Amino acid sequence: MADKNDRMKIEKADKIGFCFGVKRAIDILEKVARERGGVETLGAVVHNRQVLQKLAELGVSVARNVEDIRGDVVVTSSHGISPQLEEEIRARHIEIISTTCPFVLRAQVAARRLAEAGFLVIIFGDAEHPEVRGILGWTKGRGIAALDDKFVAGLGQIPRRIGILSQTTQVPTQFTAFVNKLIDTAFIRDSEMRLIDTICHDIRERQAAAIELAGQMDMMLVVGGHQSANTNRLAELCSQITQTHLVETAAEIQPSWLEGKHRIGVTAGASTDEQMVNEVLKSLKA
Ligand code: SF4
């Protein structure tokens, strides 16, 4: 979409709005909240404050941990949870309504199968992110999450069988670079390495569309939660190409950013409501 006037052209990336998994999670959550007159989620169901505010109006509240859950049912996020956490919740006789994204589920199944087949599972991802914590749980102690190959030095003996997969929202080229380093450092005689591509196709398309647009713009605005991993990654990718700012709302746009800029591109994270993107576009045009 292009909007032109004498001084400024504003263009929106092709791939924008909720991704399939976030939309599905919100639909399930809204339905449950309406039927029950409110429900608790374990942690934030999406990393976007504006979306969470809207959900709160439907009676959705966030339990920070299992001890925090007051009711007898809880909705888990699209990031998925570990089997250990599932067990802990069920032991308290709390029903679980899962909104785990099918692409995250695929990564969980891959991790479980690799671990059961005797592989050390290496996840290219942020060990503190809920999705990665969940996937690690499925390896039942036979997994490691890392963003570089430094962990290899601490392994003692390098295992012969190594399985590698990725957090769904990582950047494909960075994943490939990580795998190449592992081949250089941890590929030993008679070893076996199995690589499973678990990067989500929505994220691939979103990143590719943002990169393409950034190449034609003087500045990019990435709309999304400051805490959202995939939004931050989009901003990081765009900033390698042109001046980039991550904004959660239109109110965060600083007029000084726009000085001397003639072509402004807008993209958004997978958990950003399209309405928020439209507000940013409206504000830019104004
Ligand atoms: S970004 Fe991809 S993996 Fe994550 S919730 Fe969305 S569709 Fe699922």
PDB file of C-alpha atoms and ligand atoms in Angstrom:
ATOM      1  CA  MET A   1       0.000   0.000   0.000  1.00  0.00           C
ATOM      2  CA  ALA A   2       1.448   3.391  -0.932  1.00  0.00           C
ATOM      3  CA  ASP A   3       0.260   6.782   0.185  1.00  0.00           C
ATOM      4  CA  LYS A   4       1.861   9.679  -1.594  1.00  0.00           C
ATOM      5  CA  ASN A   5       1.807  13.376  -1.097  1.00  0.00           C
ATOM      6  CA  ASP A   6       4.323  16.039  -2.116  1.00  0.00           C
ATOM      7  CA  ARG A   7       6.729  15.389   0.688  1.00  0.00           C
ATOM      8  CA  MET A   8       6.251  11.935   2.025  1.00  0.00           C
ATOM      9  CA  LYS A   9       5.535   8.416   0.851  1.00  0.00           C
ATOM     10  CA  ILE A  10       4.313   5.957   3.442  1.00  0.00           C
ATOM     11  CA  GLU A  11       4.327   2.273   2.648  1.00  0.00           C
ATOM     12  CA  LYS A  12       3.086  -0.734   4.577  1.00  0.00           C
ATOM     13  CA  ALA A  13       4.870  -4.109   4.379  1.00  0.00           C
ATOM     14  CA  ASP A  14       2.972  -6.867   2.564  1.00  0.00           C
ATOM     15  CA  LYS A  15       2.880  -9.186   5.548  1.00  0.00           C
ATOM     16  CA  ILE A  16       1.248  -7.519   8.529  1.00  0.00           C
ATOM     17  CA  GLY A  17      -1.320  -8.264  11.278  1.00  0.00           C
ATOM     18  CA  PHE A  18      -1.623 -11.208  13.649  1.00  0.00           C
ATOM     19  CA  CYS A  19       0.131 -14.382  12.547  1.00  0.00           C
ATOM     20  CA  PHE A  20      -1.912 -17.569  12.241  1.00  0.00           C
ATOM     21  CA  GLY A  21      -0.871 -18.861  15.698  1.00  0.00           C
ATOM     22  CA  VAL A  22      -1.588 -15.646  17.600  1.00  0.00           C
ATOM     23  CA  LYS A  23      -4.945 -15.183  15.869  1.00  0.00           C
ATOM     24  CA  ARG A  24      -5.899 -18.758  16.682  1.00  0.00           C
ATOM     25  CA  ALA A  25      -4.852 -18.307  20.348  1.00  0.00           C
ATOM     26  CA  ILE A  26      -6.846 -15.083  20.703  1.00  0.00           C
ATOM     27  CA  ASP A  27      -9.928 -16.648  19.061  1.00  0.00           C
ATOM     28  CA  ILE A  28      -9.831 -19.603  21.482  1.00  0.00           C
ATOM     29  CA  LEU A  29      -9.270 -17.316  24.457  1.00  0.00           C
ATOM     30  CA  GLU A  30     -12.067 -14.910  23.522  1.00  0.00           C
ATOM     31  CA  LYS A  31     -14.498 -17.809  23.041  1.00  0.00           C
ATOM     32  CA  VAL A  32     -13.630 -19.331  26.434  1.00  0.00           C
ATOM     33  CA  ALA A  33     -13.800 -15.929  28.175  1.00  0.00           C
ATOM     34  CA  ARG A  34     -17.243 -15.206  26.682  1.00  0.00           C
ATOM     35  CA  GLU A  35     -18.620 -18.649  27.573  1.00  0.00           C
ATOM     36  CA  ARG A  36     -17.312 -18.534  31.136  1.00  0.00           C
ATOM     37  CA  GLY A  37     -17.588 -14.812  31.830  1.00  0.00           C
ATOM     38  CA  GLY A  38     -13.804 -14.565  32.209  1.00  0.00           C
ATOM     39  CA  VAL A  39     -10.791 -16.856  32.444  1.00  0.00           C
ATOM     40  CA  GLU A  40      -7.160 -16.850  33.589  1.00  0.00           C
ATOM     41  CA  THR A  41      -4.145 -17.325  31.317  1.00  0.00           C
ATOM     42  CA  LEU A  42      -0.807 -18.661  32.487  1.00  0.00           C
ATOM     43  CA  GLY A  43       1.502 -15.755  31.682  1.00  0.00           C
ATOM     44  CA  ALA A  44       0.654 -13.246  28.962  1.00  0.00           C
ATOM     45  CA  VAL A  45      -0.980 -15.029  26.051  1.00  0.00           C
ATOM     46  CA  VAL A  46       0.742 -12.597  23.641  1.00  0.00           C
ATOM     47  CA  HIS A  47       3.538 -10.095  24.250  1.00  0.00           C
ATOM     48  CA  ASN A  48       1.481  -7.055  23.343  1.00  0.00           C
ATOM     49  CA  ARG A  49       0.010  -4.712  25.968  1.00  0.00           C
ATOM     50  CA  GLN A  50      -2.752  -3.299  23.758  1.00  0.00           C
ATOM     51  CA  VAL A  51      -4.033  -6.787  22.902  1.00  0.00           C
ATOM     52  CA  LEU A  52      -3.898  -7.762  26.580  1.00  0.00           C
ATOM     53  CA  GLN A  53      -5.900  -4.666  27.525  1.00  0.00           C
ATOM     54  CA  LYS A  54      -8.642  -5.639  25.070  1.00  0.00           C
ATOM     55  CA  LEU A  55      -8.694  -9.182  26.435  1.00  0.00           C
ATOM     56  CA  ALA A  56      -8.924  -7.844  30.000  1.00  0.00           C
ATOM     57  CA  GLU A  57     -12.177  -6.141  28.996  1.00  0.00           C
ATOM     58  CA  LEU A  58     -13.563  -9.634  28.279  1.00  0.00           C
ATOM     59  CA  GLY A  59     -12.564 -10.777  31.769  1.00  0.00           C
ATOM     60  CA  VAL A  60      -9.214 -12.341  30.865  1.00  0.00           C
ATOM     61  CA  SER A  61      -6.708 -12.074  33.717  1.00  0.00           C
ATOM     62  CA  VAL A  62      -3.074 -13.154  33.799  1.00  0.00           C
ATOM     63  CA  ALA A  63      -1.699 -15.560  36.424  1.00  0.00           C
ATOM     64  CA  ARG A  64       2.053 -15.040  36.663  1.00  0.00           C
ATOM     65  CA  ASN A  65       2.728 -18.631  37.727  1.00  0.00           C
ATOM     66  CA  VAL A  66       0.912 -21.836  38.705  1.00  0.00           C
ATOM     67  CA  GLU A  67       0.544 -20.743  42.363  1.00  0.00           C
ATOM     68  CA  ASP A  68      -1.216 -17.598  41.141  1.00  0.00           C
ATOM     69  CA  ILE A  69      -4.068 -19.485  39.414  1.00  0.00           C
ATOM     70  CA  ARG A  70      -7.257 -19.033  41.462  1.00  0.00           C
ATOM     71  CA  GLY A  71      -9.832 -20.808  39.272  1.00  0.00           C
ATOM     72  CA  ASP A  72     -10.131 -24.425  38.087  1.00  0.00           C
ATOM     73  CA  VAL A  73      -9.283 -23.743  34.459  1.00  0.00           C
ATOM     74  CA  VAL A  74      -6.352 -22.000  32.808  1.00  0.00           C
ATOM     75  CA  VAL A  75      -5.539 -21.105  29.201  1.00  0.00           C
ATOM     76  CA  THR A  76      -1.909 -21.542  28.120  1.00  0.00           C
ATOM     77  CA  SER A  77      -0.298 -19.385  25.449  1.00  0.00           C
ATOM     78  CA  SER A  78       0.613 -20.016  21.801  1.00  0.00           C
ATOM     79  CA  HIS A  79       4.235 -20.440  23.005  1.00  0.00           C
ATOM     80  CA  GLY A  80       3.298 -23.807  24.547  1.00  0.00           C
ATOM     81  CA  ILE A  81       4.402 -25.311  27.850  1.00  0.00           C
ATOM     82  CA  SER A  82       6.624 -28.174  29.026  1.00  0.00           C
ATOM     83  CA  PRO A  83       5.185 -31.555  30.088  1.00  0.00           C
ATOM     84  CA  GLN A  84       6.524 -30.881  33.612  1.00  0.00           C
ATOM     85  CA  LEU A  85       4.495 -27.680  33.850  1.00  0.00           C
ATOM     86  CA  GLU A  86       1.452 -29.487  32.449  1.00  0.00           C
ATOM     87  CA  GLU A  87       1.813 -32.088  35.196  1.00  0.00           C
ATOM     88  CA  GLU A  88       2.209 -29.428  37.876  1.00  0.00           C
ATOM     89  CA  ILE A  89      -1.025 -27.730  36.770  1.00  0.00           C
ATOM     90  CA  ARG A  90      -2.985 -30.996  36.540  1.00  0.00           C
ATOM     91  CA  ALA A  91      -1.752 -32.028  40.014  1.00  0.00           C
ATOM     92  CA  ARG A  92      -3.675 -29.004  41.299  1.00  0.00           C
ATOM     93  CA  HIS A  93      -6.833 -30.278  39.528  1.00  0.00           C
ATOM     94  CA  ILE A  94      -6.817 -27.347  37.153  1.00  0.00           C
ATOM     95  CA  GLU A  95      -8.093 -27.947  33.607  1.00  0.00           C
ATOM     96  CA  ILE A  96      -5.741 -26.789  30.827  1.00  0.00           C
ATOM     97  CA  ILE A  97      -7.030 -25.187  27.638  1.00  0.00           C
ATOM     98  CA  SER A  98      -4.054 -25.100  25.306  1.00  0.00           C
ATOM     99  CA  THR A  99      -3.589 -22.554  22.525  1.00  0.00           C
ATOM    100  CA  THR A 100      -0.131 -23.860  21.563  1.00  0.00           C
ATOM    101  CA  CYS A 101       0.560 -22.861  17.968  1.00  0.00           C
ATOM    102  CA  PRO A 102       0.776 -25.952  15.695  1.00  0.00           C
ATOM    103  CA  PHE A 103       4.213 -24.776  14.518  1.00  0.00           C
ATOM    104  CA  VAL A 104       5.479 -24.677  18.113  1.00  0.00           C
ATOM    105  CA  LEU A 105       3.922 -28.093  18.700  1.00  0.00           C
ATOM    106  CA  ARG A 106       5.903 -29.385  15.716  1.00  0.00           C
ATOM    107  CA  ALA A 107       9.126 -28.147  17.352  1.00  0.00           C
ATOM    108  CA  GLN A 108       8.115 -29.767  20.677  1.00  0.00           C
ATOM    109  CA  VAL A 109       7.461 -33.114  18.946  1.00  0.00           C
ATOM    110  CA  ALA A 110      10.774 -32.886  17.043  1.00  0.00           C
ATOM    111  CA  ALA A 111      12.647 -32.199  20.309  1.00  0.00           C
ATOM    112  CA  ARG A 112      10.953 -35.098  22.101  1.00  0.00           C
ATOM    113  CA  ARG A 113      11.675 -37.543  19.243  1.00  0.00           C
ATOM    114  CA  LEU A 114      15.310 -36.518  18.965  1.00  0.00           C
ATOM    115  CA  ALA A 115      15.824 -36.836  22.727  1.00  0.00           C
ATOM    116  CA  GLU A 116      14.121 -40.254  22.790  1.00  0.00           C
ATOM    117  CA  ALA A 117      16.372 -41.385  19.925  1.00  0.00           C
ATOM    118  CA  GLY A 118      19.448 -40.521  22.022  1.00  0.00           C
ATOM    119  CA  PHE A 119      20.388 -37.147  20.520  1.00  0.00           C
ATOM    120  CA  LEU A 120      21.510 -34.149  22.533  1.00  0.00           C
ATOM    121  CA  VAL A 121      18.968 -31.545  21.431  1.00  0.00           C
ATOM    122  CA  ILE A 122      20.361 -28.084  20.740  1.00  0.00           C
ATOM    123  CA  ILE A 123      17.817 -25.332  20.312  1.00  0.00           C
ATOM    124  CA  PHE A 124      18.953 -22.155  18.588  1.00  0.00           C
ATOM    125  CA  GLY A 125      17.061 -19.684  20.755  1.00  0.00           C
ATOM    126  CA  ASP A 126      16.728 -17.594  23.879  1.00  0.00           C
ATOM    127  CA  ALA A 127      16.726 -19.948  26.879  1.00  0.00           C
ATOM    128  CA  GLU A 128      14.577 -17.501  28.866  1.00  0.00           C
ATOM    129  CA  HIS A 129      11.799 -17.283  26.276  1.00  0.00           C
ATOM    130  CA  PRO A 130       8.645 -19.246  27.248  1.00  0.00           C
ATOM    131  CA  GLU A 131       8.554 -21.089  23.903  1.00  0.00           C
ATOM    132  CA  VAL A 132      12.146 -22.290  24.312  1.00  0.00           C
ATOM    133  CA  ARG A 133      11.602 -23.252  27.954  1.00  0.00           C
ATOM    134  CA  GLY A 134       8.618 -25.317  26.809  1.00  0.00           C
ATOM    135  CA  ILE A 135      10.531 -27.075  23.998  1.00  0.00           C
ATOM    136  CA  LEU A 136      13.461 -27.762  26.341  1.00  0.00           C
ATOM    137  CA  GLY A 137      11.035 -29.436  28.751  1.00  0.00           C
ATOM    138  CA  TRP A 138      10.087 -31.940  26.030  1.00  0.00           C
ATOM    139  CA  THR A 139      13.732 -33.093  25.801  1.00  0.00           C
ATOM    140  CA  LYS A 140      13.485 -34.280  29.432  1.00  0.00           C
ATOM    141  CA  GLY A 141      16.938 -33.021  30.414  1.00  0.00           C
ATOM    142  CA  ARG A 142      18.642 -33.848  27.097  1.00  0.00           C
ATOM    143  CA  GLY A 143      18.474 -30.348  25.666  1.00  0.00           C
ATOM    144  CA  ILE A 144      20.396 -27.067  25.611  1.00  0.00           C
ATOM    145  CA  ALA A 145      19.285 -23.675  24.303  1.00  0.00           C
ATOM    146  CA  ALA A 146      21.905 -21.259  22.985  1.00  0.00           C
ATOM    147  CA  LEU A 147      22.409 -18.368  20.602  1.00  0.00           C
ATOM    148  CA  ASP A 148      26.086 -19.050  19.939  1.00  0.00           C
ATOM    149  CA  ASP A 149      28.432 -22.026  20.047  1.00  0.00           C
ATOM    150  CA  LYS A 150      30.199 -21.051  23.312  1.00  0.00           C
ATOM    151  CA  PHE A 151      28.305 -23.735  25.243  1.00  0.00           C
ATOM    152  CA  VAL A 152      30.268 -26.435  23.388  1.00  0.00           C
ATOM    153  CA  ALA A 153      33.358 -25.653  25.520  1.00  0.00           C
ATOM    154  CA  GLY A 154      31.392 -26.499  28.674  1.00  0.00           C
ATOM    155  CA  LEU A 155      30.089 -29.831  27.416  1.00  0.00           C
ATOM    156  CA  GLY A 156      33.065 -31.887  28.573  1.00  0.00           C
ATOM    157  CA  GLN A 157      32.655 -34.704  26.114  1.00  0.00           C
ATOM    158  CA  ILE A 158      30.985 -33.749  22.854  1.00  0.00           C
ATOM    159  CA  PRO A 159      28.124 -36.167  22.194  1.00  0.00           C
ATOM    160  CA  ARG A 160      28.197 -38.218  18.995  1.00  0.00           C
ATOM    161  CA  ARG A 161      24.550 -37.588  18.195  1.00  0.00           C
ATOM    162  CA  ILE A 162      23.421 -33.986  18.015  1.00  0.00           C
ATOM    163  CA  GLY A 163      19.980 -32.773  16.953  1.00  0.00           C
ATOM    164  CA  ILE A 164      19.523 -29.103  16.122  1.00  0.00           C
ATOM    165  CA  LEU A 165      16.362 -27.092  15.829  1.00  0.00           C
ATOM    166  CA  SER A 166      15.372 -23.467  16.192  1.00  0.00           C
ATOM    167  CA  GLN A 167      13.041 -21.256  18.185  1.00  0.00           C
ATOM    168  CA  THR A 168      10.237 -20.568  15.683  1.00  0.00           C
ATOM    169  CA  THR A 169      10.889 -16.815  15.490  1.00  0.00           C
ATOM    170  CA  GLN A 170      14.641 -16.798  14.836  1.00  0.00           C
ATOM    171  CA  VAL A 171      16.211 -15.291  11.717  1.00  0.00           C
ATOM    172  CA  PRO A 172      16.937 -18.067   9.127  1.00  0.00           C
ATOM    173  CA  THR A 173      20.395 -16.733   8.123  1.00  0.00           C
ATOM    174  CA  GLN A 174      21.451 -16.570  11.793  1.00  0.00           C
ATOM    175  CA  PHE A 175      20.247 -20.148  12.302  1.00  0.00           C
ATOM    176  CA  THR A 176      22.316 -21.290   9.319  1.00  0.00           C
ATOM    177  CA  ALA A 177      25.384 -19.472  10.680  1.00  0.00           C
ATOM    178  CA  PHE A 178      24.840 -21.140  14.088  1.00  0.00           C
ATOM    179  CA  VAL A 179      24.612 -24.585  12.451  1.00  0.00           C
ATOM    180  CA  ASN A 180      27.785 -23.943  10.435  1.00  0.00           C
ATOM    181  CA  LYS A 181      29.672 -23.016  13.606  1.00  0.00           C
ATOM    182  CA  LEU A 182      28.423 -26.168  15.325  1.00  0.00           C
ATOM    183  CA  ILE A 183      29.582 -28.285  12.403  1.00  0.00           C
ATOM    184  CA  ASP A 184      33.027 -26.685  12.769  1.00  0.00           C
ATOM    185  CA  THR A 185      33.239 -27.075  16.546  1.00  0.00           C
ATOM    186  CA  ALA A 186      31.191 -30.121  17.491  1.00  0.00           C
ATOM    187  CA  PHE A 187      31.290 -32.418  14.484  1.00  0.00           C
ATOM    188  CA  ILE A 188      33.638 -35.170  15.517  1.00  0.00           C
ATOM    189  CA  ARG A 189      34.600 -38.528  14.104  1.00  0.00           C
ATOM    190  CA  ASP A 190      31.647 -40.882  13.535  1.00  0.00           C
ATOM    191  CA  SER A 191      29.186 -38.279  14.726  1.00  0.00           C
ATOM    192  CA  GLU A 192      25.680 -37.785  13.501  1.00  0.00           C
ATOM    193  CA  MET A 193      23.970 -34.417  13.251  1.00  0.00           C
ATOM    194  CA  ARG A 194      20.287 -34.055  12.543  1.00  0.00           C
ATOM    195  CA  LEU A 195      18.924 -30.686  11.579  1.00  0.00           C
ATOM    196  CA  ILE A 196      15.236 -29.824  11.717  1.00  0.00           C
ATOM    197  CA  ASP A 197      14.006 -26.529  10.345  1.00  0.00           C
ATOM    198  CA  THR A 198      11.453 -25.319  12.876  1.00  0.00           C
ATOM    199  CA  ILE A 199      11.444 -21.628  11.917  1.00  0.00           C
ATOM    200  CA  CYS A 200       7.859 -20.564  11.341  1.00  0.00           C
ATOM    201  CA  HIS A 201       6.958 -19.786   7.707  1.00  0.00           C
ATOM    202  CA  ASP A 202       4.913 -16.737   8.798  1.00  0.00           C
ATOM    203  CA  ILE A 203       8.016 -15.274  10.445  1.00  0.00           C
ATOM    204  CA  ARG A 204      10.118 -16.021   7.345  1.00  0.00           C
ATOM    205  CA  GLU A 205       7.643 -14.206   5.103  1.00  0.00           C
ATOM    206  CA  ARG A 206       7.266 -11.301   7.528  1.00  0.00           C
ATOM    207  CA  GLN A 207      11.036 -10.843   7.829  1.00  0.00           C
ATOM    208  CA  ALA A 208      11.527 -11.097   4.049  1.00  0.00           C
ATOM    209  CA  ALA A 209       8.769  -8.521   3.384  1.00  0.00           C
ATOM    210  CA  ALA A 210      10.224  -6.146   6.007  1.00  0.00           C
ATOM    211  CA  ILE A 211      13.760  -6.455   4.601  1.00  0.00           C
ATOM    212  CA  GLU A 212      12.533  -5.808   1.067  1.00  0.00           C
ATOM    213  CA  LEU A 213      10.611  -2.715   2.138  1.00  0.00           C
ATOM    214  CA  ALA A 214      13.439  -1.400   4.342  1.00  0.00           C
ATOM    215  CA  GLY A 215      15.707  -1.435   1.285  1.00  0.00           C
ATOM    216  CA  GLN A 216      13.501   1.161  -0.396  1.00  0.00           C
ATOM    217  CA  MET A 217      12.817   3.416   2.616  1.00  0.00           C
ATOM    218  CA  ASP A 218      14.571   6.274   4.472  1.00  0.00           C
ATOM    219  CA  MET A 219      13.108   5.025   7.717  1.00  0.00           C
ATOM    220  CA  MET A 220      11.200   2.023   9.050  1.00  0.00           C
ATOM    221  CA  LEU A 221       8.713   1.923  11.906  1.00  0.00           C
ATOM    222  CA  VAL A 222       8.209  -1.505  13.440  1.00  0.00           C
ATOM    223  CA  VAL A 223       4.962  -1.640  15.393  1.00  0.00           C
ATOM    224  CA  GLY A 224       4.715  -4.079  18.284  1.00  0.00           C
ATOM    225  CA  GLY A 225       5.380  -4.870  21.931  1.00  0.00           C
ATOM    226  CA  HIS A 226       8.760  -3.828  23.324  1.00  0.00           C
ATOM    227  CA  GLN A 227       8.843  -7.278  24.992  1.00  0.00           C
ATOM    228  CA  SER A 228       7.941  -9.201  21.834  1.00  0.00           C
ATOM    229  CA  ALA A 229      10.849 -11.321  20.577  1.00  0.00           C
ATOM    230  CA  ASN A 230       9.724 -11.440  16.950  1.00  0.00           C
ATOM    231  CA  THR A 231       9.035  -7.673  16.870  1.00  0.00           C
ATOM    232  CA  ASN A 232      12.512  -6.939  18.231  1.00  0.00           C
ATOM    233  CA  ARG A 233      14.010  -9.246  15.623  1.00  0.00           C
ATOM    234  CA  LEU A 234      12.177  -7.425  12.833  1.00  0.00           C
ATOM    235  CA  ALA A 235      13.499  -4.107  14.146  1.00  0.00           C
ATOM    236  CA  GLU A 236      17.021  -5.526  14.346  1.00  0.00           C
ATOM    237  CA  LEU A 237      16.851  -6.758  10.723  1.00  0.00           C
ATOM    238  CA  CYS A 238      15.456  -3.440   9.411  1.00  0.00           C
ATOM    239  CA  SER A 239      18.017  -1.409  11.382  1.00  0.00           C
ATOM    240  CA  GLN A 240      20.803  -3.172   9.462  1.00  0.00           C
ATOM    241  CA  ILE A 241      19.371  -1.599   6.311  1.00  0.00           C
ATOM    242  CA  THR A 242      17.902   1.788   7.265  1.00  0.00           C
ATOM    243  CA  GLN A 243      17.068   3.955  10.288  1.00  0.00           C
ATOM    244  CA  THR A 244      14.504   2.017  12.304  1.00  0.00           C
ATOM    245  CA  HIS A 245      12.334   2.643  15.367  1.00  0.00           C
ATOM    246  CA  LEU A 246      10.211   0.156  17.303  1.00  0.00           C
ATOM    247  CA  VAL A 247       6.973   1.697  18.580  1.00  0.00           C
ATOM    248  CA  GLU A 248       4.194   0.125  20.565  1.00  0.00           C
ATOM    249  CA  THR A 249       1.687   2.886  19.810  1.00  0.00           C
ATOM    250  CA  ALA A 250       1.360   5.902  17.519  1.00  0.00           C
ATOM    251  CA  ALA A 251       1.976   8.158  20.553  1.00  0.00           C
ATOM    252  CA  GLU A 252       5.604   6.958  20.704  1.00  0.00           C
ATOM    253  CA  ILE A 253       6.480   8.436  17.294  1.00  0.00           C
ATOM    254  CA  GLN A 254       8.839  11.384  17.773  1.00  0.00           C
ATOM    255  CA  PRO A 255       8.297  14.193  15.206  1.00  0.00           C
ATOM    256  CA  SER A 256      12.094  14.654  15.022  1.00  0.00           C
ATOM    257  CA  TRP A 257      12.437  11.133  13.516  1.00  0.00           C
ATOM    258  CA  LEU A 258      10.479  12.276  10.470  1.00  0.00           C
ATOM    259  CA  GLU A 259      12.630  15.317   9.666  1.00  0.00           C
ATOM    260  CA  GLY A 260      14.113  14.997   6.195  1.00  0.00           C
ATOM    261  CA  LYS A 261      12.491  11.607   5.618  1.00  0.00           C
ATOM    262  CA  HIS A 262      10.595  11.146   2.361  1.00  0.00           C
ATOM    263  CA  ARG A 263       9.931   7.417   2.330  1.00  0.00           C
ATOM    264  CA  ILE A 264       8.698   5.728   5.484  1.00  0.00           C
ATOM    265  CA  GLY A 265       7.965   2.015   5.733  1.00  0.00           C
ATOM    266  CA  VAL A 266       5.778   0.376   8.350  1.00  0.00           C
ATOM    267  CA  THR A 267       5.839  -3.242   9.447  1.00  0.00           C
ATOM    268  CA  ALA A 268       4.600  -5.053  12.547  1.00  0.00           C
ATOM    269  CA  GLY A 269       5.264  -8.038  14.775  1.00  0.00           C
ATOM    270  CA  ALA A 270       3.205 -11.233  14.706  1.00  0.00           C
ATOM    271  CA  SER A 271       1.340 -10.251  17.879  1.00  0.00           C
ATOM    272  CA  THR A 272       0.437  -6.722  16.760  1.00  0.00           C
ATOM    273  CA  ASP A 273      -3.202  -5.934  16.102  1.00  0.00           C
ATOM    274  CA  GLU A 274      -3.713  -4.485  12.592  1.00  0.00           C
ATOM    275  CA  GLN A 275      -5.761  -1.712  14.189  1.00  0.00           C
ATOM    276  CA  MET A 276      -2.613  -0.491  15.964  1.00  0.00           C
ATOM    277  CA  VAL A 277      -0.751  -0.455  12.636  1.00  0.00           C
ATOM    278  CA  ASN A 278      -3.573   1.580  11.085  1.00  0.00           C
ATOM    279  CA  GLU A 279      -3.352   4.078  13.944  1.00  0.00           C
ATOM    280  CA  VAL A 280       0.378   4.478  13.298  1.00  0.00           C
ATOM    281  CA  LEU A 281      -0.305   5.005   9.576  1.00  0.00           C
ATOM    282  CA  LYS A 282      -3.001   7.565  10.381  1.00  0.00           C
ATOM    283  CA  SER A 283      -0.682   9.415  12.725  1.00  0.00           C
ATOM    284  CA  LEU A 284       2.115   9.479  10.116  1.00  0.00           C
ATOM    285  CA  LYS A 285      -0.240  10.857   7.472  1.00  0.00           C
ATOM    286  CA  ALA A 286      -1.457  13.522   9.888  1.00  0.00           C
TER     287      ALA A 286
HETATM  288  S1  SF4 B   1       4.944 -16.639  14.950  1.00  0.00           S
HETATM  289 FE1  SF4 B   1       4.631 -18.571  13.883  1.00  0.00          FE
HETATM  290  S2  SF4 B   1       5.078 -20.109  15.447  1.00  0.00           S
HETATM  291 FE2  SF4 B   1       4.753 -18.196  16.535  1.00  0.00          FE
HETATM  292  S3  SF4 B   1       2.590 -18.194  17.047  1.00  0.00           S
HETATM  293 FE3  SF4 B   1       2.788 -17.131  15.088  1.00  0.00          FE
HETATM  294  S4  SF4 B   1       2.426 -18.726  13.521  1.00  0.00           S
HETATM  295 FE4  SF4 B   1       2.886 -19.758  15.467  1.00  0.00          FE
END
